[in-house]
Amino acid sequence: MQAKDVQLNTEVQGLLDQVNALYPGKVSVSFISDQQVGFVRHDQAQQVKVGDDIVIQVADLTAPNYTAAHELVHLLMVLSGFPQVFFSLTTGQPQLDEQLMIMGTELYDIVSHVVVVKEQQKHQLITDEIKQLYLNGVTATLKPEPTPVDDEMTLRTLTLLDALVFFGTGDQAVMDQFERDYPISLAAAKKLYAIITEKPVTSPFSLRRNVVKLFKAFDEQLEAWHLPALHNTEFTTLSSVLSQRQLGLEVKQVFEFYHSDMHEKTTQRRAYVGINRTDQQNAFVLPAPAPKEDSPEYFTKYYNLTVEELFKQLKMPYILR
C-alpha cells in the first residue's frame, strides 16, 4: 500500500467532517509516508498548522484510519471546549524545558485518551487487529525491566498507563504479558490508572480534574523511586474551567500569585504563576513587572480585577463550566 492509495473510511471521514464543522479554517488528512512498521503508536501522526488550516499528517500506514482518527478526536476535543496545556515558563535550560513539555503533554494526553478511546470504540475503530498492533507498539517501545531497574522506569510507566487506558485491565493475556515483562512499572501504572478512572471523564471539568490528579500522583511515584519530580502543577499551564459565578469573582478569591524560580518565556523576566486556590494548578503566567513598573500596586491591580477581566486582559482562553 502506498500513501497515495489510502482512502479514509466512512467513520473517519465522518470525524473529519465533524471537525471541519467546528474549525474556522480547513482541516485535512495527509498520508506523508509509505512506511509500515507493523505497530501503532500515537507518535505516528501530528497536527501541523498551515496558515489558518490544519493538516493531520500521518507518517505510517500500518493502520492509517485508526491513526488519523486518533488525531482527529484529539482535535475534536479541543474544538469542543476541553482544556488544553500551554507552556509559558522556562527553566533557562532548553533541553530540560523540552523534556518537561514532552512529559506534561504526555500526561495530559493519557487522560485525554480516556475520551479518545471511547470515541474510537464508538466508531468501531478498535478491532482485535488494532489491539494487537497497539500491543506491538508497546513491546517495540519498551525493553523488559532489568534487575536492578534502569533509567527507563518513567517511560515504562507512562507507556503502560496509556496502554491500560487503551486496553482496560480486563484483558488477561495482555495483563499477564505486562506483569511478566514490566512488573514494577505495571504496579505503578495500575495505581495511576485507578486514580484517573476513579471518576469518569464526562466533561471539560472532569478531564481537567483528572489531569491535575495525574500530575500530582505521577510526581509522587517519581519521588518514591528517588527520581526528580516534574512539577507539572507549576510548569504546565492548564486551561481553567470556570463557572459564571467564578468569572465574576475577584482574582484574589480564585487564584494566588506564586513567585516562581522560572522565567516567563516571552519577556525572560521572573514569572508569577497564577495558581488555582482549589487544586494548586498553574492556570496562567504573568511576567514580573519591568523595573519601571515595579511597585506593590502592580499586583494589587491584577488581584482586584474580576477573573473574567484578567483572562480577557491576558488573552487566556478558559472554558465555561
PDB file of C-alpha atoms in Angstrom:
ATOM      1  CA  MET A   1       0.000   0.000   0.000  1.00  0.00           C
ATOM      2  CA  GLN A   2       1.219   3.472  -0.857  1.00  0.00           C
ATOM      3  CA  ALA A   3       0.271   6.762   0.751  1.00  0.00           C
ATOM      4  CA  LYS A   4      -1.433   7.970  -2.419  1.00  0.00           C
ATOM      5  CA  ASP A   5      -3.781   4.951  -2.371  1.00  0.00           C
ATOM      6  CA  VAL A   6      -5.087   5.421   1.177  1.00  0.00           C
ATOM      7  CA  GLN A   7      -8.734   6.377   1.493  1.00  0.00           C
ATOM      8  CA  LEU A   8     -10.369   7.407   4.746  1.00  0.00           C
ATOM      9  CA  ASN A   9     -13.163   5.030   5.658  1.00  0.00           C
ATOM     10  CA  THR A  10     -16.657   6.397   6.242  1.00  0.00           C
ATOM     11  CA  GLU A  11     -16.257   6.532  10.044  1.00  0.00           C
ATOM     12  CA  VAL A  12     -13.057   8.557   9.841  1.00  0.00           C
ATOM     13  CA  GLN A  13     -14.441  10.759   7.075  1.00  0.00           C
ATOM     14  CA  GLY A  14     -17.377  11.423   9.403  1.00  0.00           C
ATOM     15  CA  LEU A  15     -14.974  12.521  12.148  1.00  0.00           C
ATOM     16  CA  LEU A  16     -13.152  14.771   9.691  1.00  0.00           C
ATOM     17  CA  ASP A  17     -16.474  16.346   8.672  1.00  0.00           C
ATOM     18  CA  GLN A  18     -17.336  16.882  12.349  1.00  0.00           C
ATOM     19  CA  VAL A  19     -14.015  18.628  12.934  1.00  0.00           C
ATOM     20  CA  ASN A  20     -14.438  20.804   9.856  1.00  0.00           C
ATOM     21  CA  ALA A  21     -17.901  21.838  11.010  1.00  0.00           C
ATOM     22  CA  LEU A  22     -16.312  23.287  14.164  1.00  0.00           C
ATOM     23  CA  TYR A  23     -12.985  24.600  12.890  1.00  0.00           C
ATOM     24  CA  PRO A  24     -12.959  28.033  11.215  1.00  0.00           C
ATOM     25  CA  GLY A  25     -10.240  27.045   8.713  1.00  0.00           C
ATOM     26  CA  LYS A  26      -9.904  23.774   6.826  1.00  0.00           C
ATOM     27  CA  VAL A  27      -8.725  20.513   8.370  1.00  0.00           C
ATOM     28  CA  SER A  28      -7.370  17.797   6.102  1.00  0.00           C
ATOM     29  CA  VAL A  29      -5.606  14.465   6.497  1.00  0.00           C
ATOM     30  CA  SER A  30      -2.406  13.798   4.591  1.00  0.00           C
ATOM     31  CA  PHE A  31      -0.537  10.493   4.404  1.00  0.00           C
ATOM     32  CA  ILE A  32       3.081  11.531   4.064  1.00  0.00           C
ATOM     33  CA  SER A  33       4.965   8.236   4.034  1.00  0.00           C
ATOM     34  CA  ASP A  34       4.667   4.698   2.691  1.00  0.00           C
ATOM     35  CA  GLN A  35       6.254   3.307   5.853  1.00  0.00           C
ATOM     36  CA  GLN A  36       4.525   0.393   7.623  1.00  0.00           C
ATOM     37  CA  VAL A  37       6.316  -0.513  10.838  1.00  0.00           C
ATOM     38  CA  GLY A  38       3.834  -3.159  11.948  1.00  0.00           C
ATOM     39  CA  PHE A  39       2.646  -1.421  15.102  1.00  0.00           C
ATOM     40  CA  VAL A  40       0.573   1.611  16.033  1.00  0.00           C
ATOM     41  CA  ARG A  41       1.828   4.322  18.311  1.00  0.00           C
ATOM     42  CA  HIS A  42       0.486   7.791  18.934  1.00  0.00           C
ATOM     43  CA  ASP A  43       3.579   9.499  17.563  1.00  0.00           C
ATOM     44  CA  GLN A  44       2.729   8.309  14.042  1.00  0.00           C
ATOM     45  CA  ALA A  45       0.565  11.363  13.372  1.00  0.00           C
ATOM     46  CA  GLN A  46       0.764  15.044  14.164  1.00  0.00           C
ATOM     47  CA  GLN A  47      -1.211  18.216  13.623  1.00  0.00           C
ATOM     48  CA  VAL A  48       0.561  20.812  11.508  1.00  0.00           C
ATOM     49  CA  LYS A  49      -0.729  24.367  11.237  1.00  0.00           C
ATOM     50  CA  VAL A  50      -0.554  25.746   7.689  1.00  0.00           C
ATOM     51  CA  GLY A  51      -1.780  29.335   7.772  1.00  0.00           C
ATOM     52  CA  ASP A  52      -5.314  29.112   9.151  1.00  0.00           C
ATOM     53  CA  ASP A  53      -5.612  25.458   8.207  1.00  0.00           C
ATOM     54  CA  ILE A  54      -4.596  22.269   9.993  1.00  0.00           C
ATOM     55  CA  VAL A  55      -3.126  19.253   8.251  1.00  0.00           C
ATOM     56  CA  ILE A  56      -3.121  15.976  10.128  1.00  0.00           C
ATOM     57  CA  GLN A  57      -0.007  14.279   8.856  1.00  0.00           C
ATOM     58  CA  VAL A  58       0.032  10.503   9.164  1.00  0.00           C
ATOM     59  CA  ALA A  59       3.557   9.146   8.849  1.00  0.00           C
ATOM     60  CA  ASP A  60       2.867   5.409   8.952  1.00  0.00           C
ATOM     61  CA  LEU A  61       0.426   3.239   7.025  1.00  0.00           C
ATOM     62  CA  THR A  62       0.201   0.279   9.416  1.00  0.00           C
ATOM     63  CA  ALA A  63      -3.323   1.368  10.429  1.00  0.00           C
ATOM     64  CA  PRO A  64      -3.921   4.673   8.656  1.00  0.00           C
ATOM     65  CA  ASN A  65      -7.594   5.073   9.540  1.00  0.00           C
ATOM     66  CA  TYR A  66      -7.056   4.320  13.218  1.00  0.00           C
ATOM     67  CA  THR A  67      -4.083   6.693  13.395  1.00  0.00           C
ATOM     68  CA  ALA A  68      -5.843   9.538  11.566  1.00  0.00           C
ATOM     69  CA  ALA A  69      -8.955   9.097  13.710  1.00  0.00           C
ATOM     70  CA  HIS A  70      -6.929   9.224  16.915  1.00  0.00           C
ATOM     71  CA  GLU A  71      -5.558  12.632  15.978  1.00  0.00           C
ATOM     72  CA  LEU A  72      -8.954  13.847  14.759  1.00  0.00           C
ATOM     73  CA  VAL A  73     -10.596  13.002  18.089  1.00  0.00           C
ATOM     74  CA  HIS A  74      -7.882  14.926  19.948  1.00  0.00           C
ATOM     75  CA  LEU A  75      -8.625  17.920  17.750  1.00  0.00           C
ATOM     76  CA  LEU A  76     -12.364  17.444  18.173  1.00  0.00           C
ATOM     77  CA  MET A  77     -11.926  17.554  21.954  1.00  0.00           C
ATOM     78  CA  VAL A  78     -10.099  20.883  21.799  1.00  0.00           C
ATOM     79  CA  LEU A  79     -12.692  22.317  19.411  1.00  0.00           C
ATOM     80  CA  SER A  80     -15.462  21.086  21.713  1.00  0.00           C
ATOM     81  CA  GLY A  81     -14.044  23.054  24.632  1.00  0.00           C
ATOM     82  CA  PHE A  82     -11.892  20.566  26.511  1.00  0.00           C
ATOM     83  CA  PRO A  83      -8.902  22.020  28.383  1.00  0.00           C
ATOM     84  CA  GLN A  84      -5.515  22.374  26.737  1.00  0.00           C
ATOM     85  CA  VAL A  85      -1.982  22.623  28.066  1.00  0.00           C
ATOM     86  CA  PHE A  86       0.291  25.608  27.462  1.00  0.00           C
ATOM     87  CA  PHE A  87       3.932  26.182  28.257  1.00  0.00           C
ATOM     88  CA  SER A  88       4.824  29.749  29.195  1.00  0.00           C
ATOM     89  CA  LEU A  89       7.689  29.054  31.585  1.00  0.00           C
ATOM     90  CA  THR A  90      11.343  28.304  31.041  1.00  0.00           C
ATOM     91  CA  THR A  91      13.883  26.817  33.414  1.00  0.00           C
ATOM     92  CA  GLY A  92      16.634  28.515  31.410  1.00  0.00           C
ATOM     93  CA  GLN A  93      17.754  25.091  30.164  1.00  0.00           C
ATOM     94  CA  PRO A  94      16.249  24.409  26.725  1.00  0.00           C
ATOM     95  CA  GLN A  95      16.800  20.662  26.932  1.00  0.00           C
ATOM     96  CA  LEU A  96      15.113  20.423  30.324  1.00  0.00           C
ATOM     97  CA  ASP A  97      12.239  22.614  29.088  1.00  0.00           C
ATOM     98  CA  GLU A  98      11.782  20.259  26.149  1.00  0.00           C
ATOM     99  CA  GLN A  99      11.690  17.195  28.414  1.00  0.00           C
ATOM    100  CA  LEU A 100       9.216  18.824  30.794  1.00  0.00           C
ATOM    101  CA  MET A 101       6.964  19.864  27.909  1.00  0.00           C
ATOM    102  CA  ILE A 102       7.018  16.352  26.455  1.00  0.00           C
ATOM    103  CA  MET A 103       6.175  14.804  29.822  1.00  0.00           C
ATOM    104  CA  GLY A 104       3.471  17.344  30.655  1.00  0.00           C
ATOM    105  CA  THR A 105       1.857  16.829  27.257  1.00  0.00           C
ATOM    106  CA  GLU A 106       2.111  13.055  27.581  1.00  0.00           C
ATOM    107  CA  LEU A 107       0.353  13.012  30.960  1.00  0.00           C
ATOM    108  CA  TYR A 108      -2.356  15.331  29.643  1.00  0.00           C
ATOM    109  CA  ASP A 109      -2.743  13.141  26.536  1.00  0.00           C
ATOM    110  CA  ILE A 110      -3.102   9.981  28.603  1.00  0.00           C
ATOM    111  CA  VAL A 111      -6.098  11.441  30.434  1.00  0.00           C
ATOM    112  CA  SER A 112      -7.481  12.685  27.101  1.00  0.00           C
ATOM    113  CA  HIS A 113      -7.128   9.152  25.734  1.00  0.00           C
ATOM    114  CA  VAL A 114      -9.862   8.038  28.131  1.00  0.00           C
ATOM    115  CA  VAL A 115     -12.191  10.062  25.886  1.00  0.00           C
ATOM    116  CA  VAL A 116     -10.356   9.296  22.627  1.00  0.00           C
ATOM    117  CA  VAL A 117     -10.516   5.519  23.113  1.00  0.00           C
ATOM    118  CA  LYS A 118     -14.250   5.628  23.923  1.00  0.00           C
ATOM    119  CA  GLU A 119     -14.871   7.695  20.816  1.00  0.00           C
ATOM    120  CA  GLN A 120     -12.818   5.359  18.631  1.00  0.00           C
ATOM    121  CA  GLN A 121     -14.663   2.345  20.046  1.00  0.00           C
ATOM    122  CA  LYS A 122     -17.938   4.075  19.226  1.00  0.00           C
ATOM    123  CA  HIS A 123     -16.778   4.307  15.610  1.00  0.00           C
ATOM    124  CA  GLN A 124     -15.674   0.629  15.516  1.00  0.00           C
ATOM    125  CA  LEU A 125     -12.062   1.702  15.026  1.00  0.00           C
ATOM    126  CA  ILE A 126     -10.562  -0.501  17.744  1.00  0.00           C
ATOM    127  CA  THR A 127     -10.640  -4.017  16.342  1.00  0.00           C
ATOM    128  CA  ASP A 128      -8.743  -7.110  17.509  1.00  0.00           C
ATOM    129  CA  GLU A 129      -6.179  -6.352  14.815  1.00  0.00           C
ATOM    130  CA  ILE A 130      -5.688  -2.802  16.142  1.00  0.00           C
ATOM    131  CA  LYS A 131      -5.322  -4.168  19.681  1.00  0.00           C
ATOM    132  CA  GLN A 132      -2.537  -6.462  18.506  1.00  0.00           C
ATOM    133  CA  LEU A 133      -0.845  -3.612  16.630  1.00  0.00           C
ATOM    134  CA  TYR A 134      -1.097  -1.439  19.735  1.00  0.00           C
ATOM    135  CA  LEU A 135       0.462  -4.203  21.825  1.00  0.00           C
ATOM    136  CA  ASN A 136       3.229  -4.489  19.222  1.00  0.00           C
ATOM    137  CA  GLY A 137       3.791  -0.758  19.731  1.00  0.00           C
ATOM    138  CA  VAL A 138       4.250  -1.230  23.471  1.00  0.00           C
ATOM    139  CA  THR A 139       6.785  -4.020  23.018  1.00  0.00           C
ATOM    140  CA  ALA A 140       8.600  -2.017  20.316  1.00  0.00           C
ATOM    141  CA  THR A 141       8.899   0.895  22.756  1.00  0.00           C
ATOM    142  CA  LEU A 142       9.800  -0.900  25.975  1.00  0.00           C
ATOM    143  CA  LYS A 143      12.539  -3.320  26.878  1.00  0.00           C
ATOM    144  CA  PRO A 144      11.609  -5.715  29.697  1.00  0.00           C
ATOM    145  CA  GLU A 145      12.510  -4.428  33.157  1.00  0.00           C
ATOM    146  CA  PRO A 146      16.004  -5.424  34.218  1.00  0.00           C
ATOM    147  CA  THR A 147      17.043  -6.180  37.802  1.00  0.00           C
ATOM    148  CA  PRO A 148      18.035  -3.801  39.275  1.00  0.00           C
ATOM    149  CA  VAL A 149      15.818  -1.371  37.400  1.00  0.00           C
ATOM    150  CA  ASP A 150      17.316   1.058  34.889  1.00  0.00           C
ATOM    151  CA  ASP A 151      16.607   4.682  33.980  1.00  0.00           C
ATOM    152  CA  GLU A 152      13.638   3.831  31.728  1.00  0.00           C
ATOM    153  CA  MET A 153      11.094   3.344  34.511  1.00  0.00           C
ATOM    154  CA  THR A 154       9.422   6.668  33.721  1.00  0.00           C
ATOM    155  CA  LEU A 155       8.974   5.736  30.057  1.00  0.00           C
ATOM    156  CA  ARG A 156       7.684   2.285  31.005  1.00  0.00           C
ATOM    157  CA  THR A 157       5.183   3.659  33.486  1.00  0.00           C
ATOM    158  CA  LEU A 158       3.856   6.275  31.056  1.00  0.00           C
ATOM    159  CA  THR A 159       3.599   3.762  28.216  1.00  0.00           C
ATOM    160  CA  LEU A 160       1.871   1.163  30.381  1.00  0.00           C
ATOM    161  CA  LEU A 161      -0.525   3.712  31.850  1.00  0.00           C
ATOM    162  CA  ASP A 162      -1.511   4.708  28.328  1.00  0.00           C
ATOM    163  CA  ALA A 163      -1.874   1.012  27.467  1.00  0.00           C
ATOM    164  CA  LEU A 164      -4.187   0.493  30.455  1.00  0.00           C
ATOM    165  CA  VAL A 165      -6.342   3.356  29.180  1.00  0.00           C
ATOM    166  CA  PHE A 166      -6.434   1.616  25.795  1.00  0.00           C
ATOM    167  CA  PHE A 167      -6.975  -1.994  26.923  1.00  0.00           C
ATOM    168  CA  GLY A 168      -8.569  -1.540  30.335  1.00  0.00           C
ATOM    169  CA  THR A 169      -7.468  -4.062  32.936  1.00  0.00           C
ATOM    170  CA  GLY A 170      -9.750  -6.885  31.836  1.00  0.00           C
ATOM    171  CA  ASP A 171      -7.649  -8.379  29.016  1.00  0.00           C
ATOM    172  CA  GLN A 172      -5.921 -11.138  30.962  1.00  0.00           C
ATOM    173  CA  ALA A 173      -3.458 -12.145  28.241  1.00  0.00           C
ATOM    174  CA  VAL A 174      -2.227  -8.553  27.911  1.00  0.00           C
ATOM    175  CA  MET A 175      -2.064  -8.088  31.687  1.00  0.00           C
ATOM    176  CA  ASP A 176      -0.087 -11.336  32.054  1.00  0.00           C
ATOM    177  CA  GLN A 177       2.399 -10.185  29.424  1.00  0.00           C
ATOM    178  CA  PHE A 178       2.837  -6.795  31.108  1.00  0.00           C
ATOM    179  CA  GLU A 179       3.133  -8.455  34.521  1.00  0.00           C
ATOM    180  CA  ARG A 180       5.848 -10.750  33.222  1.00  0.00           C
ATOM    181  CA  ASP A 181       7.886  -8.104  31.388  1.00  0.00           C
ATOM    182  CA  TYR A 182       7.313  -4.970  33.479  1.00  0.00           C
ATOM    183  CA  PRO A 183       6.186  -5.958  36.996  1.00  0.00           C
ATOM    184  CA  ILE A 184       7.326  -2.837  38.874  1.00  0.00           C
ATOM    185  CA  SER A 185       6.208  -0.248  36.337  1.00  0.00           C
ATOM    186  CA  LEU A 186       2.911  -2.073  35.787  1.00  0.00           C
ATOM    187  CA  ALA A 187       2.162  -1.869  39.515  1.00  0.00           C
ATOM    188  CA  ALA A 188       2.848   1.887  39.377  1.00  0.00           C
ATOM    189  CA  ALA A 189       0.775   2.299  36.203  1.00  0.00           C
ATOM    190  CA  LYS A 190      -2.150   0.420  37.777  1.00  0.00           C
ATOM    191  CA  LYS A 191      -2.106   2.756  40.781  1.00  0.00           C
ATOM    192  CA  LEU A 192      -2.157   5.789  38.494  1.00  0.00           C
ATOM    193  CA  TYR A 193      -4.859   4.221  36.320  1.00  0.00           C
ATOM    194  CA  ALA A 194      -7.071   3.761  39.378  1.00  0.00           C
ATOM    195  CA  ILE A 195      -6.649   7.461  40.168  1.00  0.00           C
ATOM    196  CA  ILE A 196      -7.582   8.720  36.694  1.00  0.00           C
ATOM    197  CA  THR A 197     -10.528   6.340  36.297  1.00  0.00           C
ATOM    198  CA  GLU A 198     -11.949   6.734  39.793  1.00  0.00           C
ATOM    199  CA  LYS A 199     -14.328   9.354  38.408  1.00  0.00           C
ATOM    200  CA  PRO A 200     -15.348   9.234  34.749  1.00  0.00           C
ATOM    201  CA  VAL A 201     -14.321  11.927  32.272  1.00  0.00           C
ATOM    202  CA  THR A 202     -17.680  13.278  31.186  1.00  0.00           C
ATOM    203  CA  SER A 203     -16.935  16.978  30.781  1.00  0.00           C
ATOM    204  CA  PRO A 204     -14.108  19.507  30.395  1.00  0.00           C
ATOM    205  CA  PHE A 205     -14.221  19.994  34.173  1.00  0.00           C
ATOM    206  CA  SER A 206     -13.769  16.293  34.957  1.00  0.00           C
ATOM    207  CA  LEU A 207     -10.977  15.962  32.385  1.00  0.00           C
ATOM    208  CA  ARG A 208      -9.142  18.878  33.971  1.00  0.00           C
ATOM    209  CA  ARG A 209      -9.614  17.426  37.449  1.00  0.00           C
ATOM    210  CA  ASN A 210      -8.129  14.095  36.357  1.00  0.00           C
ATOM    211  CA  VAL A 211      -5.172  15.751  34.615  1.00  0.00           C
ATOM    212  CA  VAL A 212      -4.304  17.628  37.808  1.00  0.00           C
ATOM    213  CA  LYS A 213      -4.664  14.422  39.831  1.00  0.00           C
ATOM    214  CA  LEU A 214      -2.307  12.634  37.447  1.00  0.00           C
ATOM    215  CA  PHE A 215       0.258  15.450  37.534  1.00  0.00           C
ATOM    216  CA  LYS A 216       0.394  15.123  41.319  1.00  0.00           C
ATOM    217  CA  ALA A 217       0.263  11.325  41.519  1.00  0.00           C
ATOM    218  CA  PHE A 218       2.955  10.903  38.872  1.00  0.00           C
ATOM    219  CA  ASP A 219       5.295  13.154  40.844  1.00  0.00           C
ATOM    220  CA  GLU A 220       4.613  11.113  43.972  1.00  0.00           C
ATOM    221  CA  GLN A 221       5.564   7.968  42.080  1.00  0.00           C
ATOM    222  CA  LEU A 222       8.772   9.511  40.754  1.00  0.00           C
ATOM    223  CA  GLU A 223       9.722  10.670  44.232  1.00  0.00           C
ATOM    224  CA  ALA A 224       9.029   7.188  45.622  1.00  0.00           C
ATOM    225  CA  TRP A 225      11.618   5.948  43.119  1.00  0.00           C
ATOM    226  CA  HIS A 226      14.006   8.744  44.189  1.00  0.00           C
ATOM    227  CA  LEU A 227      13.673  10.385  40.790  1.00  0.00           C
ATOM    228  CA  PRO A 228      13.221  14.136  40.305  1.00  0.00           C
ATOM    229  CA  ALA A 229       9.589  15.259  40.236  1.00  0.00           C
ATOM    230  CA  LEU A 230       8.290  17.048  37.132  1.00  0.00           C
ATOM    231  CA  HIS A 231       6.305  19.759  38.977  1.00  0.00           C
ATOM    232  CA  ASN A 232       3.688  19.966  36.233  1.00  0.00           C
ATOM    233  CA  THR A 233       1.329  21.728  38.606  1.00  0.00           C
ATOM    234  CA  GLU A 234       3.740  24.658  38.375  1.00  0.00           C
ATOM    235  CA  PHE A 235       5.425  24.220  34.977  1.00  0.00           C
ATOM    236  CA  THR A 236       2.394  23.378  32.836  1.00  0.00           C
ATOM    237  CA  THR A 237      -0.462  25.813  32.365  1.00  0.00           C
ATOM    238  CA  LEU A 238      -3.792  24.001  32.126  1.00  0.00           C
ATOM    239  CA  SER A 239      -6.900  25.789  30.834  1.00  0.00           C
ATOM    240  CA  SER A 240      -9.282  26.815  33.577  1.00  0.00           C
ATOM    241  CA  VAL A 241     -12.844  25.528  33.656  1.00  0.00           C
ATOM    242  CA  LEU A 242     -14.859  28.193  35.426  1.00  0.00           C
ATOM    243  CA  SER A 243     -18.459  28.786  36.361  1.00  0.00           C
ATOM    244  CA  GLN A 244     -20.204  32.052  35.540  1.00  0.00           C
ATOM    245  CA  ARG A 245     -20.075  32.856  39.251  1.00  0.00           C
ATOM    246  CA  GLN A 246     -16.291  32.337  39.419  1.00  0.00           C
ATOM    247  CA  LEU A 247     -15.773  34.610  36.413  1.00  0.00           C
ATOM    248  CA  GLY A 248     -17.399  37.423  38.365  1.00  0.00           C
ATOM    249  CA  LEU A 249     -15.256  36.934  41.472  1.00  0.00           C
ATOM    250  CA  GLU A 250     -12.124  38.943  42.163  1.00  0.00           C
ATOM    251  CA  VAL A 251      -8.925  37.254  41.038  1.00  0.00           C
ATOM    252  CA  LYS A 252      -7.653  37.001  44.613  1.00  0.00           C
ATOM    253  CA  GLN A 253     -10.662  34.855  45.556  1.00  0.00           C
ATOM    254  CA  VAL A 254      -9.904  32.203  42.933  1.00  0.00           C
ATOM    255  CA  PHE A 255      -6.156  32.427  42.307  1.00  0.00           C
ATOM    256  CA  GLU A 256      -2.995  33.301  44.145  1.00  0.00           C
ATOM    257  CA  PHE A 257       0.223  34.532  42.552  1.00  0.00           C
ATOM    258  CA  TYR A 258       3.201  32.318  43.175  1.00  0.00           C
ATOM    259  CA  HIS A 259       6.664  33.789  42.595  1.00  0.00           C
ATOM    260  CA  SER A 260       8.379  31.095  40.561  1.00  0.00           C
ATOM    261  CA  ASP A 261      12.092  30.450  40.193  1.00  0.00           C
ATOM    262  CA  MET A 262      11.387  30.026  36.489  1.00  0.00           C
ATOM    263  CA  HIS A 263      11.101  32.781  33.913  1.00  0.00           C
ATOM    264  CA  GLU A 264       8.281  33.790  31.617  1.00  0.00           C
ATOM    265  CA  LYS A 265       9.330  32.745  28.119  1.00  0.00           C
ATOM    266  CA  THR A 266       8.493  35.868  26.136  1.00  0.00           C
ATOM    267  CA  THR A 267       9.920  38.533  28.431  1.00  0.00           C
ATOM    268  CA  GLN A 268      12.561  36.318  30.092  1.00  0.00           C
ATOM    269  CA  ARG A 269      11.613  38.011  33.378  1.00  0.00           C
ATOM    270  CA  ARG A 270      10.925  36.072  36.579  1.00  0.00           C
ATOM    271  CA  ALA A 271       7.476  34.549  36.406  1.00  0.00           C
ATOM    272  CA  TYR A 272       4.488  34.816  38.668  1.00  0.00           C
ATOM    273  CA  VAL A 273       2.280  31.782  38.274  1.00  0.00           C
ATOM    274  CA  GLY A 274      -1.450  32.165  38.786  1.00  0.00           C
ATOM    275  CA  ILE A 275      -2.241  29.136  40.934  1.00  0.00           C
ATOM    276  CA  ASN A 276      -5.807  27.922  41.301  1.00  0.00           C
ATOM    277  CA  ARG A 277      -6.564  28.050  45.030  1.00  0.00           C
ATOM    278  CA  THR A 278      -8.699  24.898  44.867  1.00  0.00           C
ATOM    279  CA  ASP A 279      -6.235  22.453  43.327  1.00  0.00           C
ATOM    280  CA  GLN A 280      -2.921  24.363  43.231  1.00  0.00           C
ATOM    281  CA  GLN A 281      -2.617  24.067  39.440  1.00  0.00           C
ATOM    282  CA  ASN A 282      -0.951  26.656  37.191  1.00  0.00           C
ATOM    283  CA  ALA A 283      -3.788  28.492  35.414  1.00  0.00           C
ATOM    284  CA  PHE A 284      -1.858  31.393  33.853  1.00  0.00           C
ATOM    285  CA  VAL A 285       1.546  33.053  33.956  1.00  0.00           C
ATOM    286  CA  LEU A 286       2.457  36.707  34.447  1.00  0.00           C
ATOM    287  CA  PRO A 287       5.946  38.089  33.955  1.00  0.00           C
ATOM    288  CA  ALA A 288       7.401  40.028  36.871  1.00  0.00           C
ATOM    289  CA  PRO A 289       6.988  43.763  36.299  1.00  0.00           C
ATOM    290  CA  ALA A 290       9.620  45.653  34.346  1.00  0.00           C
ATOM    291  CA  PRO A 291      11.767  47.734  36.738  1.00  0.00           C
ATOM    292  CA  LYS A 292       9.883  50.954  35.982  1.00  0.00           C
ATOM    293  CA  GLU A 293       6.521  49.301  36.761  1.00  0.00           C
ATOM    294  CA  ASP A 294       7.704  47.515  39.880  1.00  0.00           C
ATOM    295  CA  SER A 295       5.509  48.580  42.761  1.00  0.00           C
ATOM    296  CA  PRO A 296       3.057  46.938  45.169  1.00  0.00           C
ATOM    297  CA  GLU A 297       0.225  48.306  43.019  1.00  0.00           C
ATOM    298  CA  TYR A 298       1.364  46.158  40.075  1.00  0.00           C
ATOM    299  CA  PHE A 299      -0.132  43.035  41.640  1.00  0.00           C
ATOM    300  CA  THR A 300      -2.911  44.745  43.524  1.00  0.00           C
ATOM    301  CA  LYS A 301      -4.421  45.861  40.216  1.00  0.00           C
ATOM    302  CA  TYR A 302      -4.450  42.252  38.983  1.00  0.00           C
ATOM    303  CA  TYR A 303      -5.810  40.871  42.238  1.00  0.00           C
ATOM    304  CA  ASN A 304      -8.680  43.353  42.180  1.00  0.00           C
ATOM    305  CA  LEU A 305      -9.816  42.569  38.639  1.00  0.00           C
ATOM    306  CA  THR A 306     -12.579  40.054  38.144  1.00  0.00           C
ATOM    307  CA  VAL A 307     -11.422  36.690  36.838  1.00  0.00           C
ATOM    308  CA  GLU A 308     -13.144  37.409  33.529  1.00  0.00           C
ATOM    309  CA  GLU A 309     -11.383  40.779  33.193  1.00  0.00           C
ATOM    310  CA  LEU A 310      -7.990  39.238  33.927  1.00  0.00           C
ATOM    311  CA  PHE A 311      -8.415  36.408  31.426  1.00  0.00           C
ATOM    312  CA  LYS A 312      -9.521  38.898  28.770  1.00  0.00           C
ATOM    313  CA  GLN A 313      -6.503  41.070  29.501  1.00  0.00           C
ATOM    314  CA  LEU A 314      -4.135  38.097  29.290  1.00  0.00           C
ATOM    315  CA  LYS A 315      -5.940  36.757  26.175  1.00  0.00           C
ATOM    316  CA  MET A 316      -6.048  33.496  28.101  1.00  0.00           C
ATOM    317  CA  PRO A 317      -8.667  31.021  26.897  1.00  0.00           C
ATOM    318  CA  TYR A 318     -10.918  29.467  29.518  1.00  0.00           C
ATOM    319  CA  ILE A 319     -13.850  27.095  29.456  1.00  0.00           C
ATOM    320  CA  LEU A 320     -17.242  27.955  30.862  1.00  0.00           C
ATOM    321  CA  ARG A 321     -18.478  25.208  33.127  1.00  0.00           C
TER     322      ARG A 321
END
